[in-house]
């Protein structure tokens, strides 16, 4: 039986060693790898040709978004904004606000700071993300100052990017936030400054409070959706699953006395993706442990796969803990079961059964 585990630093090998003591014996010298920092230019030789296209990939925007507490969806690369061209232009799914990302693989400089201010002046509401290899103290202080003097429609993030490797492993990126809006974590979780609850209708105020409470439960549970997420006064909350046009949603349907967890597909290939997932129905439902509602929504473009909690009252605040526990569990389960399946979908693999042979997509 394992009795004790201790780690210690071996001064001879300059490595951490894991000592594991067992009843009746011990096993030592479990060598751990050493983190080695990699120069950015060794991987990304050019900002425009290498780093920007890499960052624009969905999985990398997801990693950056998780670091910042945003849900980023790519809109354009090298997009003209005033006299300059922005490296990456995104939308924050939760607020539909612009998120403009400017990259530097070197130390920050005044030229890029000027560009960022030009971008902010050209967009009515925007989040600016300045990514660089290293921030000078004066540029970090400038972003802090901008966050103090501007209102909630403008937000400035400073992010340092690093690359690390263990042994011969592929280099792995790490984003470190060095500047962010004042009270950002509180703003994200409570949306206190973004929306004046006094101006909301009763329904909108209820929705905002309901999703804010759900966000707290998701954070407390620590699952894959434990992310800072700004609630909105609407009937649903959407969480990224790492691919554009797909969302893990929590939805409130008050007339039906129902809340539901769902995978919502909203893109031009939604029907194809829906049917490809439906082909895996037995495996998916077996992994989840319950049946799902498969809604093709034939009258529109989108599709939905969901499970409901019925006969509940979203206005009954005393019952919110039960409702939110149920939603949090289902949302995290949906993410775990669907995330790899969604990333592997190829719309061209679906052949509609009623399509003429000549109209079927070529696989």
mmCIF file of C-alpha atoms in Angstrom:
data_model
loop_
_atom_site.group_PDB
_atom_site.id
_atom_site.type_symbol
_atom_site.label_atom_id
_atom_site.label_comp_id
_atom_site.label_asym_id
_atom_site.label_seq_id
_atom_site.Cartn_x
_atom_site.Cartn_y
_atom_site.Cartn_z
ATOM 1 C CA UNK A 1 0.000 0.000 0.000
ATOM 2 C CA UNK A 2 1.256 3.492 -0.846
ATOM 3 C CA UNK A 3 2.221 5.145 2.432
ATOM 4 C CA UNK A 4 3.817 8.468 1.529
ATOM 5 C CA UNK A 5 4.768 10.540 -1.508
ATOM 6 C CA UNK A 6 7.357 13.288 -1.298
ATOM 7 C CA UNK A 7 9.187 15.296 -3.935
ATOM 8 C CA UNK A 8 12.676 16.671 -3.471
ATOM 9 C CA UNK A 9 15.272 18.472 -5.556
ATOM 10 C CA UNK A 10 18.350 16.428 -6.445
ATOM 11 C CA UNK A 11 21.347 18.844 -6.544
ATOM 12 C CA UNK A 12 23.417 16.369 -8.542
ATOM 13 C CA UNK A 13 21.013 16.018 -11.466
ATOM 14 C CA UNK A 14 19.277 19.404 -11.094
ATOM 15 C CA UNK A 15 15.929 17.616 -11.331
ATOM 16 C CA UNK A 16 12.948 17.092 -9.107
ATOM 17 C CA UNK A 17 12.722 13.531 -7.827
ATOM 18 C CA UNK A 18 9.551 11.857 -6.579
ATOM 19 C CA UNK A 19 10.057 9.569 -3.563
ATOM 20 C CA UNK A 20 7.236 7.079 -2.969
ATOM 21 C CA UNK A 21 7.326 5.093 0.262
ATOM 22 C CA UNK A 22 5.356 1.882 0.417
ATOM 23 C CA UNK A 23 4.673 -0.373 3.356
ATOM 24 C CA UNK A 24 7.640 -2.685 3.434
ATOM 25 C CA UNK A 25 9.749 -0.753 0.919
ATOM 26 C CA UNK A 26 10.228 2.371 -1.181
ATOM 27 C CA UNK A 27 10.591 3.425 -4.782
ATOM 28 C CA UNK A 28 12.656 6.510 -5.577
ATOM 29 C CA UNK A 29 14.092 8.554 -8.388
ATOM 30 C CA UNK A 30 11.064 9.237 -10.536
ATOM 31 C CA UNK A 31 12.536 11.929 -12.773
ATOM 32 C CA UNK A 32 10.296 14.772 -13.862
ATOM 33 C CA UNK A 33 10.865 16.737 -17.028
ATOM 34 C CA UNK A 34 12.445 20.179 -17.126
ATOM 35 C CA UNK A 35 10.643 23.154 -18.651
ATOM 36 C CA UNK A 36 12.767 24.912 -21.265
ATOM 37 C CA UNK A 37 11.738 28.285 -22.627
ATOM 38 C CA UNK A 38 11.766 28.620 -26.438
ATOM 39 C CA UNK A 39 12.381 31.821 -28.361
ATOM 40 C CA UNK A 40 9.210 32.930 -30.139
ATOM 41 C CA UNK A 41 11.049 33.532 -33.412
ATOM 42 C CA UNK A 42 12.229 29.909 -33.409
ATOM 43 C CA UNK A 43 8.593 28.872 -34.020
ATOM 44 C CA UNK A 44 6.944 31.964 -35.516
ATOM 45 C CA UNK A 45 9.387 33.678 -37.851
ATOM 46 C CA UNK A 46 6.846 36.270 -38.997
ATOM 47 C CA UNK A 47 3.979 37.893 -37.134
ATOM 48 C CA UNK A 48 1.738 38.240 -40.182
ATOM 49 C CA UNK A 49 2.619 34.977 -41.938
ATOM 50 C CA UNK A 50 3.012 32.662 -38.947
ATOM 51 C CA UNK A 51 1.784 33.947 -35.581
ATOM 52 C CA UNK A 52 -1.448 35.627 -36.735
ATOM 53 C CA UNK A 53 -2.690 32.579 -38.740
ATOM 54 C CA UNK A 54 -1.766 30.321 -35.815
ATOM 55 C CA UNK A 55 -3.675 32.484 -33.325
ATOM 56 C CA UNK A 56 -6.719 32.671 -35.640
ATOM 57 C CA UNK A 57 -7.263 28.902 -35.425
ATOM 58 C CA UNK A 58 -10.291 28.071 -33.309
ATOM 59 C CA UNK A 59 -8.457 26.017 -30.690
ATOM 60 C CA UNK A 60 -5.927 28.805 -30.100
ATOM 61 C CA UNK A 61 -8.565 31.536 -29.867
ATOM 62 C CA UNK A 62 -10.304 29.274 -27.350
ATOM 63 C CA UNK A 63 -7.134 29.124 -25.232
ATOM 64 C CA UNK A 64 -6.671 32.894 -25.398
ATOM 65 C CA UNK A 65 -10.363 33.457 -24.639
ATOM 66 C CA UNK A 66 -10.216 31.205 -21.592
ATOM 67 C CA UNK A 67 -7.236 33.197 -20.314
ATOM 68 C CA UNK A 68 -9.097 36.495 -20.730
ATOM 69 C CA UNK A 69 -12.581 35.364 -19.715
ATOM 70 C CA UNK A 70 -13.981 35.948 -23.223
ATOM 71 C CA UNK A 71 -15.545 33.673 -25.841
ATOM 72 C CA UNK A 72 -13.872 34.634 -29.103
ATOM 73 C CA UNK A 73 -15.150 33.992 -32.604
ATOM 74 C CA UNK A 74 -12.979 34.971 -35.562
ATOM 75 C CA UNK A 75 -14.341 37.623 -37.914
ATOM 76 C CA UNK A 76 -11.319 38.565 -40.034
ATOM 77 C CA UNK A 77 -7.531 38.677 -40.275
ATOM 78 C CA UNK A 78 -5.575 41.700 -41.461
ATOM 79 C CA UNK A 79 -8.726 43.829 -41.444
ATOM 80 C CA UNK A 80 -8.513 47.554 -42.282
ATOM 81 C CA UNK A 81 -9.430 49.805 -39.343
ATOM 82 C CA UNK A 82 -8.814 53.458 -40.206
ATOM 83 C CA UNK A 83 -5.327 53.900 -41.674
ATOM 84 C CA UNK A 84 -4.039 50.619 -40.184
ATOM 85 C CA UNK A 85 -4.684 46.922 -40.595
ATOM 86 C CA UNK A 86 -5.684 45.011 -37.474
ATOM 87 C CA UNK A 87 -3.987 41.643 -37.077
ATOM 88 C CA UNK A 88 -7.081 39.760 -35.863
ATOM 89 C CA UNK A 89 -10.675 40.912 -35.485
ATOM 90 C CA UNK A 90 -13.090 38.819 -33.398
ATOM 91 C CA UNK A 91 -16.487 39.032 -31.773
ATOM 92 C CA UNK A 92 -17.138 38.222 -28.128
ATOM 93 C CA UNK A 93 -19.982 35.697 -28.401
ATOM 94 C CA UNK A 94 -21.492 36.758 -25.096
ATOM 95 C CA UNK A 95 -21.774 40.488 -25.826
ATOM 96 C CA UNK A 96 -21.466 40.622 -29.633
ATOM 97 C CA UNK A 97 -18.823 43.324 -29.089
ATOM 98 C CA UNK A 98 -15.696 43.698 -31.204
ATOM 99 C CA UNK A 99 -12.441 42.236 -29.925
ATOM 100 C CA UNK A 100 -9.386 43.510 -31.760
ATOM 101 C CA UNK A 101 -6.074 41.691 -31.294
ATOM 102 C CA UNK A 102 -2.707 43.222 -32.139
ATOM 103 C CA UNK A 103 0.419 41.043 -32.098
ATOM 104 C CA UNK A 104 4.097 41.697 -31.482
ATOM 105 C CA UNK A 105 6.771 39.035 -31.259
ATOM 106 C CA UNK A 106 9.083 41.591 -29.719
ATOM 107 C CA UNK A 107 9.000 44.042 -26.830
ATOM 108 C CA UNK A 108 6.101 46.537 -26.931
ATOM 109 C CA UNK A 109 6.735 49.868 -28.671
ATOM 110 C CA UNK A 110 5.085 53.258 -29.120
ATOM 111 C CA UNK A 111 4.102 52.548 -32.729
ATOM 112 C CA UNK A 112 1.807 49.666 -31.766
ATOM 113 C CA UNK A 113 0.362 51.659 -28.875
ATOM 114 C CA UNK A 114 -0.593 54.404 -31.328
ATOM 115 C CA UNK A 115 -2.258 51.878 -33.588
ATOM 116 C CA UNK A 116 -4.290 50.498 -30.670
ATOM 117 C CA UNK A 117 -5.582 53.965 -29.803
ATOM 118 C CA UNK A 118 -6.523 54.513 -33.450
ATOM 119 C CA UNK A 119 -8.451 51.227 -33.453
ATOM 120 C CA UNK A 120 -10.300 52.196 -30.275
ATOM 121 C CA UNK A 121 -11.314 55.548 -31.758
ATOM 122 C CA UNK A 122 -12.661 53.865 -34.894
ATOM 123 C CA UNK A 123 -14.920 51.357 -33.132
ATOM 124 C CA UNK A 124 -17.779 52.398 -30.864
ATOM 125 C CA UNK A 125 -17.379 49.541 -28.382
ATOM 126 C CA UNK A 126 -14.311 47.387 -28.416
ATOM 127 C CA UNK A 127 -12.001 45.180 -26.419
ATOM 128 C CA UNK A 128 -8.339 45.689 -27.334
ATOM 129 C CA UNK A 129 -5.945 42.784 -26.759
ATOM 130 C CA UNK A 130 -2.261 43.649 -27.160
ATOM 131 C CA UNK A 131 -0.098 40.503 -27.329
ATOM 132 C CA UNK A 132 3.677 40.863 -27.126
ATOM 133 C CA UNK A 133 6.784 38.965 -26.120
ATOM 134 C CA UNK A 134 7.403 41.435 -23.295
ATOM 135 C CA UNK A 135 5.674 44.549 -21.979
ATOM 136 C CA UNK A 136 7.697 47.543 -20.909
ATOM 137 C CA UNK A 137 6.600 49.060 -17.628
ATOM 138 C CA UNK A 138 5.461 52.298 -19.312
ATOM 139 C CA UNK A 139 3.222 50.433 -21.784
ATOM 140 C CA UNK A 140 1.698 48.239 -19.080
ATOM 141 C CA UNK A 141 1.037 51.369 -17.018
ATOM 142 C CA UNK A 142 -0.554 53.046 -20.040
ATOM 143 C CA UNK A 143 -3.040 50.189 -20.466
ATOM 144 C CA UNK A 144 -3.866 50.351 -16.738
ATOM 145 C CA UNK A 145 -4.445 54.096 -17.121
ATOM 146 C CA UNK A 146 -6.683 53.623 -20.170
ATOM 147 C CA UNK A 147 -8.779 51.096 -18.236
ATOM 148 C CA UNK A 148 -9.196 53.627 -15.412
ATOM 149 C CA UNK A 149 -10.274 56.584 -17.538
ATOM 150 C CA UNK A 150 -12.559 54.832 -20.057
ATOM 151 C CA UNK A 151 -16.031 53.430 -19.432
ATOM 152 C CA UNK A 152 -17.140 49.833 -19.834
ATOM 153 C CA UNK A 153 -17.478 50.120 -23.625
ATOM 154 C CA UNK A 154 -13.676 50.095 -23.947
ATOM 155 C CA UNK A 155 -11.485 47.427 -22.405
ATOM 156 C CA UNK A 156 -7.738 46.957 -22.740
ATOM 157 C CA UNK A 157 -5.769 43.765 -22.121
ATOM 158 C CA UNK A 158 -2.018 43.359 -22.165
ATOM 159 C CA UNK A 159 -0.885 39.761 -22.718
ATOM 160 C CA UNK A 160 2.629 38.335 -22.811
ATOM 161 C CA UNK A 161 3.052 35.150 -24.840
ATOM 162 C CA UNK A 162 5.662 32.509 -24.031
ATOM 163 C CA UNK A 163 6.690 29.162 -25.506
ATOM 164 C CA UNK A 164 7.828 26.225 -23.370
ATOM 165 C CA UNK A 165 8.981 22.685 -24.062
ATOM 166 C CA UNK A 166 9.661 19.609 -21.947
ATOM 167 C CA UNK A 167 12.439 17.478 -23.416
ATOM 168 C CA UNK A 168 11.672 16.802 -27.072
ATOM 169 C CA UNK A 169 7.970 17.633 -26.777
ATOM 170 C CA UNK A 170 6.341 20.154 -29.142
ATOM 171 C CA UNK A 171 6.575 23.757 -27.967
ATOM 172 C CA UNK A 172 3.489 24.837 -25.979
ATOM 173 C CA UNK A 173 2.226 28.432 -25.680
ATOM 174 C CA UNK A 174 1.326 30.189 -22.468
ATOM 175 C CA UNK A 175 -0.543 33.505 -22.248
ATOM 176 C CA UNK A 176 0.099 35.701 -19.211
ATOM 177 C CA UNK A 177 -2.204 38.659 -18.570
ATOM 178 C CA UNK A 178 -0.168 41.663 -17.392
ATOM 179 C CA UNK A 179 -2.928 44.285 -17.656
ATOM 180 C CA UNK A 180 -6.718 43.994 -17.630
ATOM 181 C CA UNK A 181 -9.788 46.158 -16.942
ATOM 182 C CA UNK A 182 -10.323 47.187 -13.341
ATOM 183 C CA UNK A 183 -12.346 44.636 -11.341
ATOM 184 C CA UNK A 184 -12.515 42.456 -14.483
ATOM 185 C CA UNK A 185 -13.329 39.203 -12.701
ATOM 186 C CA UNK A 186 -16.156 40.853 -10.793
ATOM 187 C CA UNK A 187 -17.451 42.498 -13.951
ATOM 188 C CA UNK A 188 -17.511 39.216 -15.827
ATOM 189 C CA UNK A 189 -19.260 37.202 -13.156
ATOM 190 C CA UNK A 190 -21.812 39.808 -12.107
ATOM 191 C CA UNK A 191 -22.079 42.095 -15.176
ATOM 192 C CA UNK A 192 -22.438 44.859 -12.635
ATOM 193 C CA UNK A 193 -21.197 47.682 -14.802
ATOM 194 C CA UNK A 194 -22.254 46.406 -18.208
ATOM 195 C CA UNK A 195 -25.979 46.557 -17.620
ATOM 196 C CA UNK A 196 -27.995 48.795 -15.368
ATOM 197 C CA UNK A 197 -30.517 46.431 -13.831
ATOM 198 C CA UNK A 198 -32.742 49.338 -12.897
ATOM 199 C CA UNK A 199 -33.461 49.886 -16.587
ATOM 200 C CA UNK A 200 -34.293 46.253 -17.308
ATOM 201 C CA UNK A 201 -37.778 44.873 -17.574
ATOM 202 C CA UNK A 202 -38.814 42.292 -15.004
ATOM 203 C CA UNK A 203 -38.122 39.451 -17.455
ATOM 204 C CA UNK A 204 -34.702 40.763 -18.444
ATOM 205 C CA UNK A 205 -33.690 41.317 -14.830
ATOM 206 C CA UNK A 206 -34.758 37.750 -14.018
ATOM 207 C CA UNK A 207 -32.724 36.341 -16.906
ATOM 208 C CA UNK A 208 -29.643 38.306 -15.917
ATOM 209 C CA UNK A 209 -29.850 37.176 -12.300
ATOM 210 C CA UNK A 210 -30.588 33.567 -13.310
ATOM 211 C CA UNK A 211 -27.553 33.243 -15.586
ATOM 212 C CA UNK A 212 -25.313 35.064 -13.132
ATOM 213 C CA UNK A 213 -26.212 32.503 -10.467
ATOM 214 C CA UNK A 214 -25.640 29.645 -12.928
ATOM 215 C CA UNK A 215 -22.194 31.054 -13.718
ATOM 216 C CA UNK A 216 -21.291 30.942 -10.032
ATOM 217 C CA UNK A 217 -22.327 27.280 -9.848
ATOM 218 C CA UNK A 218 -20.276 26.395 -12.943
ATOM 219 C CA UNK A 219 -17.226 28.108 -11.472
ATOM 220 C CA UNK A 220 -17.688 26.333 -8.149
ATOM 221 C CA UNK A 221 -17.946 22.902 -9.799
ATOM 222 C CA UNK A 222 -14.699 23.382 -11.673
ATOM 223 C CA UNK A 223 -15.619 21.448 -14.842
ATOM 224 C CA UNK A 224 -14.681 22.259 -18.442
ATOM 225 C CA UNK A 225 -17.142 25.180 -18.471
ATOM 226 C CA UNK A 226 -15.772 26.776 -15.308
ATOM 227 C CA UNK A 227 -14.901 29.992 -17.126
ATOM 228 C CA UNK A 228 -15.477 33.642 -16.384
ATOM 229 C CA UNK A 229 -18.512 34.495 -18.488
ATOM 230 C CA UNK A 230 -20.566 37.664 -18.556
ATOM 231 C CA UNK A 231 -24.311 36.897 -18.254
ATOM 232 C CA UNK A 232 -26.759 38.597 -20.591
ATOM 233 C CA UNK A 233 -30.452 39.506 -20.155
ATOM 234 C CA UNK A 234 -31.727 36.958 -22.668
ATOM 235 C CA UNK A 235 -33.320 33.525 -22.637
ATOM 236 C CA UNK A 236 -30.107 31.564 -23.185
ATOM 237 C CA UNK A 237 -26.428 31.412 -22.300
ATOM 238 C CA UNK A 238 -23.909 30.059 -24.783
ATOM 239 C CA UNK A 239 -20.532 28.487 -23.996
ATOM 240 C CA UNK A 240 -17.860 27.788 -26.592
ATOM 241 C CA UNK A 241 -17.029 24.205 -27.526
ATOM 242 C CA UNK A 242 -14.050 25.184 -29.646
ATOM 243 C CA UNK A 243 -15.558 25.346 -33.124
ATOM 244 C CA UNK A 244 -17.304 28.214 -34.831
ATOM 245 C CA UNK A 245 -21.049 27.770 -35.273
ATOM 246 C CA UNK A 246 -21.404 25.374 -32.325
ATOM 247 C CA UNK A 247 -22.374 26.242 -28.772
ATOM 248 C CA UNK A 248 -23.137 24.458 -25.538
ATOM 249 C CA UNK A 249 -26.235 26.367 -24.430
ATOM 250 C CA UNK A 250 -28.392 26.677 -21.377
ATOM 251 C CA UNK A 251 -31.884 27.795 -22.388
ATOM 252 C CA UNK A 252 -34.870 29.010 -20.394
ATOM 253 C CA UNK A 253 -38.343 28.314 -21.854
ATOM 254 C CA UNK A 254 -40.689 29.916 -19.351
ATOM 255 C CA UNK A 255 -44.000 29.231 -21.173
ATOM 256 C CA UNK A 256 -43.173 25.495 -21.112
ATOM 257 C CA UNK A 257 -41.922 25.658 -17.503
ATOM 258 C CA UNK A 258 -38.640 24.230 -18.737
ATOM 259 C CA UNK A 259 -34.919 24.751 -18.835
ATOM 260 C CA UNK A 260 -32.682 22.703 -21.069
ATOM 261 C CA UNK A 261 -29.073 21.960 -21.877
ATOM 262 C CA UNK A 262 -28.290 21.739 -25.565
ATOM 263 C CA UNK A 263 -25.732 21.556 -28.321
ATOM 264 C CA UNK A 264 -26.855 24.298 -30.706
ATOM 265 C CA UNK A 265 -25.529 24.286 -34.277
ATOM 266 C CA UNK A 266 -25.823 27.525 -36.224
ATOM 267 C CA UNK A 267 -23.988 27.616 -39.556
ATOM 268 C CA UNK A 268 -24.574 26.791 -43.223
ATOM 269 C CA UNK A 269 -23.663 23.131 -42.642
ATOM 270 C CA UNK A 270 -25.858 22.717 -39.559
ATOM 271 C CA UNK A 271 -28.084 20.055 -41.147
ATOM 272 C CA UNK A 272 -25.113 17.995 -42.318
ATOM 273 C CA UNK A 273 -23.434 18.215 -38.922
ATOM 274 C CA UNK A 274 -26.687 17.308 -37.176
ATOM 275 C CA UNK A 275 -27.147 14.140 -39.237
ATOM 276 C CA UNK A 276 -23.511 13.111 -38.833
ATOM 277 C CA UNK A 277 -23.916 13.367 -35.067
ATOM 278 C CA UNK A 278 -27.258 11.566 -35.264
ATOM 279 C CA UNK A 279 -25.429 8.615 -36.824
ATOM 280 C CA UNK A 280 -23.619 8.360 -33.473
ATOM 281 C CA UNK A 281 -26.841 8.648 -31.458
ATOM 282 C CA UNK A 282 -26.535 5.296 -29.687
ATOM 283 C CA UNK A 283 -22.942 5.881 -28.623
ATOM 284 C CA UNK A 284 -23.602 9.469 -27.526
ATOM 285 C CA UNK A 285 -26.641 8.616 -25.431
ATOM 286 C CA UNK A 286 -24.846 5.613 -23.914
ATOM 287 C CA UNK A 287 -21.972 7.855 -22.818
ATOM 288 C CA UNK A 288 -24.357 10.406 -21.343
ATOM 289 C CA UNK A 289 -26.579 7.801 -19.718
ATOM 290 C CA UNK A 290 -29.854 9.343 -20.911
ATOM 291 C CA UNK A 291 -31.828 9.916 -24.121
ATOM 292 C CA UNK A 292 -31.680 13.192 -26.005
ATOM 293 C CA UNK A 293 -34.114 15.252 -28.053
ATOM 294 C CA UNK A 294 -32.795 15.453 -31.625
ATOM 295 C CA UNK A 295 -34.404 18.523 -33.229
ATOM 296 C CA UNK A 296 -33.488 19.128 -36.855
ATOM 297 C CA UNK A 297 -35.630 22.310 -36.823
ATOM 298 C CA UNK A 298 -36.623 21.772 -40.479
ATOM 299 C CA UNK A 299 -38.152 25.223 -40.936
ATOM 300 C CA UNK A 300 -34.842 26.985 -40.366
ATOM 301 C CA UNK A 301 -31.103 26.673 -40.894
ATOM 302 C CA UNK A 302 -30.088 25.767 -37.337
ATOM 303 C CA UNK A 303 -30.358 22.467 -35.437
ATOM 304 C CA UNK A 304 -30.426 21.465 -31.773
ATOM 305 C CA UNK A 305 -29.637 18.417 -29.619
ATOM 306 C CA UNK A 306 -30.953 18.831 -26.078
ATOM 307 C CA UNK A 307 -32.215 17.441 -22.807
ATOM 308 C CA UNK A 308 -34.900 19.246 -20.744
ATOM 309 C CA UNK A 309 -35.718 19.696 -17.088
ATOM 310 C CA UNK A 310 -39.504 19.991 -17.051
ATOM 311 C CA UNK A 311 -42.125 21.245 -14.621
ATOM 312 C CA UNK A 312 -39.910 23.881 -13.064
ATOM 313 C CA UNK A 313 -40.385 27.609 -12.480
ATOM 314 C CA UNK A 314 -37.370 29.789 -13.364
ATOM 315 C CA UNK A 315 -38.927 32.570 -11.278
ATOM 316 C CA UNK A 316 -38.810 30.443 -8.129
ATOM 317 C CA UNK A 317 -35.491 31.614 -6.670
ATOM 318 C CA UNK A 318 -35.746 29.105 -3.832
ATOM 319 C CA UNK A 319 -35.515 26.342 -6.465
ATOM 320 C CA UNK A 320 -32.577 27.881 -8.336
ATOM 321 C CA UNK A 321 -29.918 25.754 -6.568
ATOM 322 C CA UNK A 322 -31.607 22.559 -7.823
ATOM 323 C CA UNK A 323 -32.094 23.949 -11.345
ATOM 324 C CA UNK A 324 -28.545 25.264 -11.577
ATOM 325 C CA UNK A 325 -26.996 22.062 -10.244
ATOM 326 C CA UNK A 326 -28.909 20.139 -12.906
ATOM 327 C CA UNK A 327 -27.912 22.566 -15.678
ATOM 328 C CA UNK A 328 -24.253 22.665 -14.635
ATOM 329 C CA UNK A 329 -24.033 18.861 -14.623
ATOM 330 C CA UNK A 330 -25.707 18.513 -18.023
ATOM 331 C CA UNK A 331 -23.665 21.318 -19.643
ATOM 332 C CA UNK A 332 -20.372 19.819 -18.504
ATOM 333 C CA UNK A 333 -21.504 16.362 -19.657
ATOM 334 C CA UNK A 334 -22.451 17.746 -23.076
ATOM 335 C CA UNK A 335 -19.058 19.398 -23.408
ATOM 336 C CA UNK A 336 -17.135 16.223 -22.538
ATOM 337 C CA UNK A 337 -19.174 13.993 -24.849
ATOM 338 C CA UNK A 338 -19.433 16.343 -27.838
ATOM 339 C CA UNK A 339 -16.162 18.324 -27.870
ATOM 340 C CA UNK A 340 -14.029 15.834 -29.834
ATOM 341 C CA UNK A 341 -16.936 14.735 -32.015
ATOM 342 C CA UNK A 342 -17.671 18.332 -32.994
ATOM 343 C CA UNK A 343 -14.047 19.061 -33.840
ATOM 344 C CA UNK A 344 -13.871 15.989 -36.086
ATOM 345 C CA UNK A 345 -17.002 16.703 -38.142
ATOM 346 C CA UNK A 346 -16.658 17.021 -41.917
ATOM 347 C CA UNK A 347 -19.824 18.270 -43.644
ATOM 348 C CA UNK A 348 -18.840 16.644 -46.953
ATOM 349 C CA UNK A 349 -19.167 13.205 -45.341
ATOM 350 C CA UNK A 350 -22.979 13.492 -45.156
ATOM 351 C CA UNK A 351 -25.070 12.251 -48.060
ATOM 352 C CA UNK A 352 -28.775 13.142 -47.774
ATOM 353 C CA UNK A 353 -30.815 10.017 -48.412
ATOM 354 C CA UNK A 354 -33.357 11.825 -50.589
ATOM 355 C CA UNK A 355 -30.790 13.747 -52.662
ATOM 356 C CA UNK A 356 -30.400 12.741 -56.304
ATOM 357 C CA UNK A 357 -27.103 10.950 -56.928
ATOM 358 C CA UNK A 358 -25.735 13.839 -58.994
ATOM 359 C CA UNK A 359 -26.455 16.346 -56.193
ATOM 360 C CA UNK A 360 -24.845 14.393 -53.395
ATOM 361 C CA UNK A 361 -21.604 15.866 -52.101
ATOM 362 C CA UNK A 362 -18.417 14.185 -53.213
ATOM 363 C CA UNK A 363 -16.593 12.691 -50.252
#
